[in-house]
mmCIF file of C-alpha atoms and ligand atoms in Angstrom:
data_model
loop_
_atom_site.group_PDB
_atom_site.id
_atom_site.type_symbol
_atom_site.label_atom_id
_atom_site.label_comp_id
_atom_site.label_asym_id
_atom_site.label_seq_id
_atom_site.Cartn_x
_atom_site.Cartn_y
_atom_site.Cartn_z
ATOM 1 C CA UNK A 1 11.998 16.520 -22.994
ATOM 2 C CA UNK A 2 11.151 13.305 -24.654
ATOM 3 C CA UNK A 3 7.944 11.259 -24.092
ATOM 4 C CA UNK A 4 9.874 8.686 -22.138
ATOM 5 C CA UNK A 5 11.508 11.127 -20.101
ATOM 6 C CA UNK A 6 9.588 10.519 -16.842
ATOM 7 C CA UNK A 7 10.388 7.390 -14.701
ATOM 8 C CA UNK A 8 8.967 6.017 -11.516
ATOM 9 C CA UNK A 9 10.302 3.314 -9.276
ATOM 10 C CA UNK A 10 7.721 0.413 -8.603
ATOM 11 C CA UNK A 11 8.031 -2.080 -5.899
ATOM 12 C CA UNK A 12 6.064 -5.227 -5.686
ATOM 13 C CA UNK A 13 6.164 -5.886 -1.945
ATOM 14 C CA UNK A 14 6.774 -9.120 -0.378
ATOM 15 C CA UNK A 15 3.118 -9.913 -0.143
ATOM 16 C CA UNK A 16 2.565 -9.437 -3.821
ATOM 17 C CA UNK A 17 5.644 -11.607 -4.658
ATOM 18 C CA UNK A 18 4.463 -14.383 -1.975
ATOM 19 C CA UNK A 19 0.889 -14.368 -3.248
ATOM 20 C CA UNK A 20 2.174 -14.859 -6.953
ATOM 21 C CA UNK A 21 0.720 -11.556 -8.208
ATOM 22 C CA UNK A 22 3.787 -10.212 -9.816
ATOM 23 C CA UNK A 23 2.706 -11.239 -13.308
ATOM 24 C CA UNK A 24 -0.734 -9.627 -12.944
ATOM 25 C CA UNK A 25 0.545 -6.394 -11.621
ATOM 26 C CA UNK A 26 3.263 -5.693 -14.207
ATOM 27 C CA UNK A 27 0.697 -6.678 -16.907
ATOM 28 C CA UNK A 28 -1.373 -3.846 -15.543
ATOM 29 C CA UNK A 29 1.496 -1.269 -15.790
ATOM 30 C CA UNK A 30 2.158 -2.640 -19.283
ATOM 31 C CA UNK A 31 -1.508 -2.557 -20.404
ATOM 32 C CA UNK A 32 -1.748 0.893 -19.240
ATOM 33 C CA UNK A 33 0.964 1.657 -21.897
ATOM 34 C CA UNK A 34 4.016 2.351 -19.801
ATOM 35 C CA UNK A 35 7.297 0.774 -20.519
ATOM 36 C CA UNK A 36 9.288 -1.332 -18.068
ATOM 37 C CA UNK A 37 12.922 -0.428 -18.481
ATOM 38 C CA UNK A 38 14.318 -2.523 -15.352
ATOM 39 C CA UNK A 39 12.909 -5.464 -13.461
ATOM 40 C CA UNK A 40 14.703 -7.228 -10.897
ATOM 41 C CA UNK A 41 13.897 -9.429 -7.800
ATOM 42 C CA UNK A 42 15.832 -8.194 -4.793
ATOM 43 C CA UNK A 43 16.260 -8.853 -1.011
ATOM 44 C CA UNK A 44 16.073 -5.617 0.469
ATOM 45 C CA UNK A 45 18.520 -4.860 3.597
ATOM 46 C CA UNK A 46 18.236 -2.335 6.481
ATOM 47 C CA UNK A 47 20.355 0.177 4.764
ATOM 48 C CA UNK A 48 18.479 0.315 1.591
ATOM 49 C CA UNK A 49 15.040 0.375 3.232
ATOM 50 C CA UNK A 50 16.188 3.112 5.739
ATOM 51 C CA UNK A 51 17.062 5.210 2.807
ATOM 52 C CA UNK A 52 13.944 4.438 0.917
ATOM 53 C CA UNK A 53 11.619 5.125 3.697
ATOM 54 C CA UNK A 54 13.666 7.802 5.335
ATOM 55 C CA UNK A 55 10.529 10.228 5.123
ATOM 56 C CA UNK A 56 8.617 7.734 7.663
ATOM 57 C CA UNK A 57 11.343 7.209 10.144
ATOM 58 C CA UNK A 58 9.761 7.730 13.713
ATOM 59 C CA UNK A 59 6.248 6.885 12.650
ATOM 60 C CA UNK A 60 4.406 3.988 14.406
ATOM 61 C CA UNK A 61 4.307 1.797 11.460
ATOM 62 C CA UNK A 62 7.982 2.442 10.463
ATOM 63 C CA UNK A 63 9.674 -0.539 12.266
ATOM 64 C CA UNK A 64 6.863 -2.891 11.210
ATOM 65 C CA UNK A 65 7.153 -1.619 7.534
ATOM 66 C CA UNK A 66 10.848 -2.328 7.483
ATOM 67 C CA UNK A 67 10.498 -5.867 8.824
ATOM 68 C CA UNK A 68 7.585 -6.410 6.389
ATOM 69 C CA UNK A 69 9.687 -5.284 3.446
ATOM 70 C CA UNK A 70 12.574 -7.719 4.592
ATOM 71 C CA UNK A 71 10.099 -10.675 4.996
ATOM 72 C CA UNK A 72 10.668 -11.923 1.420
ATOM 73 C CA UNK A 73 11.969 -10.763 -1.948
ATOM 74 C CA UNK A 74 10.682 -7.538 -3.673
ATOM 75 C CA UNK A 75 10.329 -7.066 -7.116
ATOM 76 C CA UNK A 76 11.821 -3.653 -8.140
ATOM 77 C CA UNK A 77 11.021 -2.261 -11.422
ATOM 78 C CA UNK A 78 11.412 1.121 -13.403
ATOM 79 C CA UNK A 79 8.632 2.213 -15.423
ATOM 80 C CA UNK A 80 8.640 5.046 -18.123
ATOM 81 C CA UNK A 81 6.197 7.253 -19.846
ATOM 82 C CA UNK A 82 4.580 10.712 -19.919
ATOM 83 C CA UNK A 83 3.073 11.399 -16.456
ATOM 84 C CA UNK A 84 3.951 7.869 -15.275
ATOM 85 C CA UNK A 85 4.389 8.929 -11.517
ATOM 86 C CA UNK A 86 0.743 9.897 -11.345
ATOM 87 C CA UNK A 87 -0.585 7.249 -13.620
ATOM 88 C CA UNK A 88 1.123 4.377 -11.531
ATOM 89 C CA UNK A 89 -0.093 5.865 -8.272
ATOM 90 C CA UNK A 90 -3.739 5.899 -9.754
ATOM 91 C CA UNK A 91 -3.305 2.126 -10.862
ATOM 92 C CA UNK A 92 -1.986 1.451 -7.379
ATOM 93 C CA UNK A 93 -5.020 3.135 -5.377
ATOM 94 C CA UNK A 94 -5.026 4.333 -1.920
ATOM 95 C CA UNK A 95 -2.648 3.480 0.601
ATOM 96 C CA UNK A 96 -5.278 1.764 2.947
ATOM 97 C CA UNK A 97 -6.337 -1.409 0.907
ATOM 98 C CA UNK A 98 -9.811 -1.367 2.441
ATOM 99 C CA UNK A 99 -10.725 1.831 1.085
ATOM 100 C CA UNK A 100 -8.617 1.623 -2.167
ATOM 101 C CA UNK A 101 -11.186 1.594 -5.082
ATOM 102 C CA UNK A 102 -11.859 -1.757 -6.885
ATOM 103 C CA UNK A 103 -10.209 -1.628 -10.260
ATOM 104 C CA UNK A 104 -6.945 -0.567 -8.495
ATOM 105 C CA UNK A 105 -4.292 -3.040 -7.650
ATOM 106 C CA UNK A 106 -4.611 -2.513 -3.863
ATOM 107 C CA UNK A 107 -8.377 -2.368 -4.032
ATOM 108 C CA UNK A 108 -8.618 -5.592 -6.077
ATOM 109 C CA UNK A 109 -5.823 -7.724 -4.539
ATOM 110 C CA UNK A 110 -5.466 -6.107 -1.043
ATOM 111 C CA UNK A 111 -7.135 -6.227 2.231
ATOM 112 C CA UNK A 112 -6.323 -5.168 5.794
ATOM 113 C CA UNK A 113 -4.814 -8.090 7.733
ATOM 114 C CA UNK A 114 -5.181 -6.123 11.033
ATOM 115 C CA UNK A 115 -1.447 -5.870 11.333
ATOM 116 C CA UNK A 116 0.661 -2.931 12.512
ATOM 117 C CA UNK A 117 1.522 -2.058 8.887
ATOM 118 C CA UNK A 118 -0.703 -2.171 5.863
ATOM 119 C CA UNK A 119 0.399 -4.955 3.400
ATOM 120 C CA UNK A 120 -0.672 -3.311 0.118
ATOM 121 C CA UNK A 121 1.237 -4.873 -2.525
ATOM 122 C CA UNK A 122 2.995 -1.983 -4.264
ATOM 123 C CA UNK A 123 5.082 1.247 -3.809
ATOM 124 C CA UNK A 124 5.189 3.945 -6.486
ATOM 125 C CA UNK A 125 7.015 7.122 -6.131
ATOM 126 C CA UNK A 126 5.212 10.238 -5.471
ATOM 127 C CA UNK A 127 7.055 13.081 -7.196
ATOM 128 C CA UNK A 128 9.977 13.490 -9.903
ATOM 129 C CA UNK A 129 12.517 14.073 -7.077
ATOM 130 C CA UNK A 130 11.365 11.040 -5.202
ATOM 131 C CA UNK A 131 11.350 8.866 -8.266
ATOM 132 C CA UNK A 132 15.016 9.866 -9.294
ATOM 133 C CA UNK A 133 16.191 9.437 -5.518
ATOM 134 C CA UNK A 134 14.567 6.048 -5.324
ATOM 135 C CA UNK A 135 15.724 4.706 -8.656
ATOM 136 C CA UNK A 136 19.288 5.717 -7.727
ATOM 137 C CA UNK A 137 18.964 3.531 -4.405
ATOM 138 C CA UNK A 138 17.403 0.533 -6.157
ATOM 139 C CA UNK A 139 19.216 0.794 -9.474
ATOM 140 C CA UNK A 140 22.522 2.527 -8.868
ATOM 141 C CA UNK A 141 23.837 4.009 -12.033
ATOM 142 C CA UNK A 142 20.481 4.172 -13.782
HETATM 143 P P1 IDP B 1 2.033 5.103 0.015
HETATM 144 O O1 IDP B 1 2.798 3.548 -0.247
HETATM 145 O O2 IDP B 1 0.576 5.002 -0.612
HETATM 146 O O3 IDP B 1 2.840 6.300 -0.803
HETATM 147 P P2 IDP B 1 3.064 6.111 2.392
HETATM 148 O O4 IDP B 1 2.386 7.061 3.280
HETATM 149 O O5 IDP B 1 4.417 6.556 1.580
HETATM 150 O O6 IDP B 1 2.006 5.386 1.370
HETATM 151 O O7 IDP B 1 3.539 4.973 3.412
HETATM 152 C C1 IDP B 1 4.403 4.034 2.943
HETATM 153 C C2 IDP B 1 3.878 2.576 3.479
HETATM 154 O O8 IDP B 1 3.722 2.488 4.937
HETATM 155 C C3 IDP B 1 2.571 2.314 2.926
HETATM 156 O O9 IDP B 1 2.335 1.812 1.647
HETATM 157 C C4 IDP B 1 1.955 1.349 3.918
HETATM 158 O O10 IDP B 1 2.546 -0.062 3.727
HETATM 159 C C5 IDP B 1 2.454 1.789 5.214
HETATM 160 N N1 IDP B 1 1.718 2.725 5.939
HETATM 161 C C6 IDP B 1 1.346 4.022 5.526
HETATM 162 N N2 IDP B 1 0.581 4.644 6.467
HETATM 163 C C7 IDP B 1 0.105 3.640 7.280
HETATM 164 C C8 IDP B 1 -0.620 3.578 8.560
HETATM 165 O O11 IDP B 1 -1.246 4.534 8.978
HETATM 166 N N3 IDP B 1 -0.970 2.311 8.995
HETATM 167 C C9 IDP B 1 -0.237 1.162 8.731
HETATM 168 N N4 IDP B 1 0.706 1.216 7.573
HETATM 169 C C10 IDP B 1 0.870 2.488 7.026
HETATM 170 MG MG1 MG B 2 4.932 6.779 -0.351
#
């Protein structure tokens, strides 16, 4: 396997796009040393989001999560590099932006707004299998 063989799907969620944070967030990915191989602003629809978040179907935050993800454009990106899946999740920080450590994307830019779903700026794939599945959904053919 080559150095570039691991890939992850990164989403900058609608809160990050609305707040004008896409540049700062992508800059952190690049500054860490990963390579962006696809970047596209997208309007996600129900079908794509149902597939992307299938593991969460039935959870109390599922419907609010889908609505939130449709509330504005999402920046979808693919990043590559050895251990990029683990590395991007470390850059992102914990799911709950209140407990996400300062220095992480969610810790520095996110907060709890008291809503049914946490608006935490970014998504990152959590395994090689998830990454390949999610890249196939957002960037068919890649
Ligand atoms: P992750 O994005 O850190 O991998 P997941 O458990 O995969 O977290 O959840 C997907 C998304 O659903 C989270 O990023 C967050 O926006 C939302 N979410 C997850 N758990 C909760 C919760 O307990 N309350 C509200 N929203 C949640
Ligand atoms: Mg997840």
